[in-house]
mmCIF file of C-alpha atoms in Angstrom:
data_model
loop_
_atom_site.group_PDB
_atom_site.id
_atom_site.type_symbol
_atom_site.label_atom_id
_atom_site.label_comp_id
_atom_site.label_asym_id
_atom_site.label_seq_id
_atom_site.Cartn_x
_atom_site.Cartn_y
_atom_site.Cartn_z
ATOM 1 C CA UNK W 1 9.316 -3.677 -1.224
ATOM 2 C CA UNK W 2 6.286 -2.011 0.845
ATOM 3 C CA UNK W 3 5.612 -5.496 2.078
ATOM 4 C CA UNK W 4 8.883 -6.221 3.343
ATOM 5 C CA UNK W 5 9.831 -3.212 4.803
ATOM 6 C CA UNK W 6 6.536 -2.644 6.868
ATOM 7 C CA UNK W 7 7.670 -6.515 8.177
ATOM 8 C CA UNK W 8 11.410 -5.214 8.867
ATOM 9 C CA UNK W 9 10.069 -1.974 10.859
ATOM 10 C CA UNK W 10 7.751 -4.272 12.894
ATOM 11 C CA UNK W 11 10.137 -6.787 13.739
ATOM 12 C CA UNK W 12 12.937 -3.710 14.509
ATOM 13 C CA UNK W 13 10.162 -2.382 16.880
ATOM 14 C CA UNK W 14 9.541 -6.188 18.326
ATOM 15 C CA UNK W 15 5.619 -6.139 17.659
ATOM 16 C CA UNK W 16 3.837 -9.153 17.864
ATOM 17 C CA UNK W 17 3.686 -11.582 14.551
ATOM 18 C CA UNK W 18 -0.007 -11.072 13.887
ATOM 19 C CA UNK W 19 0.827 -7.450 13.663
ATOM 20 C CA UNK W 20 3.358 -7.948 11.469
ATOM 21 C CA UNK W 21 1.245 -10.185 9.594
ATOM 22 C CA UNK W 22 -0.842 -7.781 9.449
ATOM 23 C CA UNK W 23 1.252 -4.638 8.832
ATOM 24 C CA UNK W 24 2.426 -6.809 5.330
ATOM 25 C CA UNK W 25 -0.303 -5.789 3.042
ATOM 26 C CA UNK W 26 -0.768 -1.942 4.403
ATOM 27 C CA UNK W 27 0.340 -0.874 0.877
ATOM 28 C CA UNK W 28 -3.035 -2.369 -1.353
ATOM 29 C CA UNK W 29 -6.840 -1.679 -1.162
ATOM 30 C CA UNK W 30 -8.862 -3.094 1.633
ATOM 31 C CA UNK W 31 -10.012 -5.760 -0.283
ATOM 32 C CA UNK W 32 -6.911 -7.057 -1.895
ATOM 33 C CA UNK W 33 -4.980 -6.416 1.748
ATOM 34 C CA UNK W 34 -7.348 -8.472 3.315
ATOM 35 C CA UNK W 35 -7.619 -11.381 0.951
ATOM 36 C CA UNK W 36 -3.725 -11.235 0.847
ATOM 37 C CA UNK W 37 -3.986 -11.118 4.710
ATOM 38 C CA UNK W 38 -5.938 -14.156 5.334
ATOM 39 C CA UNK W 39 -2.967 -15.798 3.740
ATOM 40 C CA UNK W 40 -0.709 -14.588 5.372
ATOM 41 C CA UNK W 41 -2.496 -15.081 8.434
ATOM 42 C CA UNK W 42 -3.008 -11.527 9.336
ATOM 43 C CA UNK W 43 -5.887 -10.003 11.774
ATOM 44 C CA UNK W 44 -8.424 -8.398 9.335
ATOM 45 C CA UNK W 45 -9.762 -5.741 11.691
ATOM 46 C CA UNK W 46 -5.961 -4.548 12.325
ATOM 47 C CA UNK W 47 -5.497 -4.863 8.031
ATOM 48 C CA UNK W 48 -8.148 -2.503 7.389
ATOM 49 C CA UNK W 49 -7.233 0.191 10.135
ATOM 50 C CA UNK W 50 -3.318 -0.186 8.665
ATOM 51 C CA UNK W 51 -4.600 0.638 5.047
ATOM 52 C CA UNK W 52 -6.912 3.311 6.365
ATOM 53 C CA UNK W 53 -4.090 4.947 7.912
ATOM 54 C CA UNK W 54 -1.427 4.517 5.354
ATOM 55 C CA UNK W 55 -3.935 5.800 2.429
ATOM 56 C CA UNK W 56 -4.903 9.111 4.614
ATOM 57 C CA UNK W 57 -1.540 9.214 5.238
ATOM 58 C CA UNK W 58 -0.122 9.015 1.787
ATOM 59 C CA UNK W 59 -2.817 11.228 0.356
ATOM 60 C CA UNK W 60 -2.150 14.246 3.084
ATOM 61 C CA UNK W 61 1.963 14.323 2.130
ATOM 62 C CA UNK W 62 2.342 13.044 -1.227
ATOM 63 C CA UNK W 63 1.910 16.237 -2.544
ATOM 64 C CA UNK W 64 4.553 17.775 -0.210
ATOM 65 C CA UNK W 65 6.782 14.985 -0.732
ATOM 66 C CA UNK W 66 6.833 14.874 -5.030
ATOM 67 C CA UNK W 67 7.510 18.799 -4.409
ATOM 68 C CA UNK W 68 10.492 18.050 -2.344
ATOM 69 C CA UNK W 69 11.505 15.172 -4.594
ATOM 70 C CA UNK W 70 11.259 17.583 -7.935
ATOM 71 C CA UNK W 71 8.981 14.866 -9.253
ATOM 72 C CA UNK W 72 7.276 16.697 -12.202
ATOM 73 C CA UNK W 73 6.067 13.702 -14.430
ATOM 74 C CA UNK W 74 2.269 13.286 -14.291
ATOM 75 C CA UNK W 75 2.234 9.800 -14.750
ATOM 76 C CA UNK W 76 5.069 8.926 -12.146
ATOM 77 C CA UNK W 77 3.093 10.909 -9.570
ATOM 78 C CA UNK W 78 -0.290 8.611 -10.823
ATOM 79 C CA UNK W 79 2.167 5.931 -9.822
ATOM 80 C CA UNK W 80 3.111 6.902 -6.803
ATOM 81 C CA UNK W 81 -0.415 7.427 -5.520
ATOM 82 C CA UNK W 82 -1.627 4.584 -6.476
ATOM 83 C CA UNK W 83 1.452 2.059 -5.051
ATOM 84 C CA UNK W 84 1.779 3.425 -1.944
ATOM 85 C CA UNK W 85 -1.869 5.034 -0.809
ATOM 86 C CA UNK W 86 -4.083 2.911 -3.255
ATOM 87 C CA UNK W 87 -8.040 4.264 -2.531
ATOM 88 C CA UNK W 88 -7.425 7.645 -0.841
ATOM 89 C CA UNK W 89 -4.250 8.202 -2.933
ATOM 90 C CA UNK W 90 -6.268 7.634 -6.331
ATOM 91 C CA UNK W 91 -8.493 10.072 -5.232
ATOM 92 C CA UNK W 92 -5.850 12.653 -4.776
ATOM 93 C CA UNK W 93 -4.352 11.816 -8.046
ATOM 94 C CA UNK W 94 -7.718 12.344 -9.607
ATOM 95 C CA UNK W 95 -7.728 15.433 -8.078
ATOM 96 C CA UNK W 96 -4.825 16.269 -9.976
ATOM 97 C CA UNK W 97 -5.422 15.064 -13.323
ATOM 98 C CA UNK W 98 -7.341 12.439 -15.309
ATOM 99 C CA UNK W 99 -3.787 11.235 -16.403
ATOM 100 C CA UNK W 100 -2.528 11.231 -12.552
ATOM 101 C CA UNK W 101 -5.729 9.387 -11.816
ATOM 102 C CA UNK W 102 -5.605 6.223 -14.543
ATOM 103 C CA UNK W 103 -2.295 5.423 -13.733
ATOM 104 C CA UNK W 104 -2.986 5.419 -10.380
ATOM 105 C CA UNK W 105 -6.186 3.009 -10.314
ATOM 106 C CA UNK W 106 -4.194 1.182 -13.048
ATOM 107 C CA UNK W 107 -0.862 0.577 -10.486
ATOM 108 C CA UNK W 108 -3.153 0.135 -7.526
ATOM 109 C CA UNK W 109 -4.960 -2.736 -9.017
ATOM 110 C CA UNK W 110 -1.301 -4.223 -10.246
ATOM 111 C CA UNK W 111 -0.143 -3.834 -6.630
ATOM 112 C CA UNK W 112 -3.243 -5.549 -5.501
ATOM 113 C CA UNK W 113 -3.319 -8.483 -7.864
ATOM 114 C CA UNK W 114 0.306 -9.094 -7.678
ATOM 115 C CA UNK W 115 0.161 -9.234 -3.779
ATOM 116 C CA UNK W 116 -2.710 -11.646 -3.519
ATOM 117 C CA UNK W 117 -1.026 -13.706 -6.085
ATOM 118 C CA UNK W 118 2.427 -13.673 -3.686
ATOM 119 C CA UNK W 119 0.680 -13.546 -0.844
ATOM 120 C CA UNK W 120 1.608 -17.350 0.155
ATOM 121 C CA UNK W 121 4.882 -17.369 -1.021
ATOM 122 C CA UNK W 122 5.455 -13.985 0.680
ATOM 123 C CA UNK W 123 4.094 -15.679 4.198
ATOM 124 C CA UNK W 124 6.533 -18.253 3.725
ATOM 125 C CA UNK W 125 9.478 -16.370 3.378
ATOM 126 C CA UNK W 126 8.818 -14.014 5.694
ATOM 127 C CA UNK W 127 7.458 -15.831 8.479
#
């Protein structure tokens, strides 16, 4: 889902394919995102600053947003963290709770591996 709707946005704001390309894998750690990227043919220096930016990002308001969301469940915030702001969102969770922080590294590196895996059939479909 994070894959195609960082695509959709791009292509609703008209930016240029290699952006989008590049935009695809914001959601997994650097490493996965830019093995999935050369794949996909994204630009690796735009990759990393994408999944620097969405981690920071997702660390800073995830908080504020599972308060908002009555999301109470240790584990489901671990998930959340780790699926949408992998590295810097792990940390967070850790910062939480040892729980909070295994499922976490445990989702991120599910996200990861899955992506890389579909990262060719994903470029094909999408582009």
């Amino acid at each position: 889902m994070a894959v195609y709707s960082s695509v959709w946005l791009a292509r609703l704001l008209t930016l240029p394919e290699e952006v989008q390309r590049s935009l695809a894998v914001r959601s997994i750690t650097t490493p996965f995102a830019l093995e999935a990227a050369k794949q996909m043919g994204g630009q690796p220096d735009l990759v990393a600053l994408f999944v620097v930016i969405t981690g920071v990002f997702g660390m800073a308001v995830g908080d504020i947003l599972f308060l908002r969301l009555a999301v109470r469940s240790r584990l489901a915030k671990g998930a959340g963290f780790g699926a949408s702001s992998h590295g810097a969102g792990t940390a967070r969770a850790y910062e939480l709770g040892p729980q909070e922080g295994v499922v976490s590294s445990l989702v991120m590196m599910l996200a990861g591996i899955i992506t890389v895996v579909a990262a060719p059939l994903i470029g094909r479909l999408m582009w």
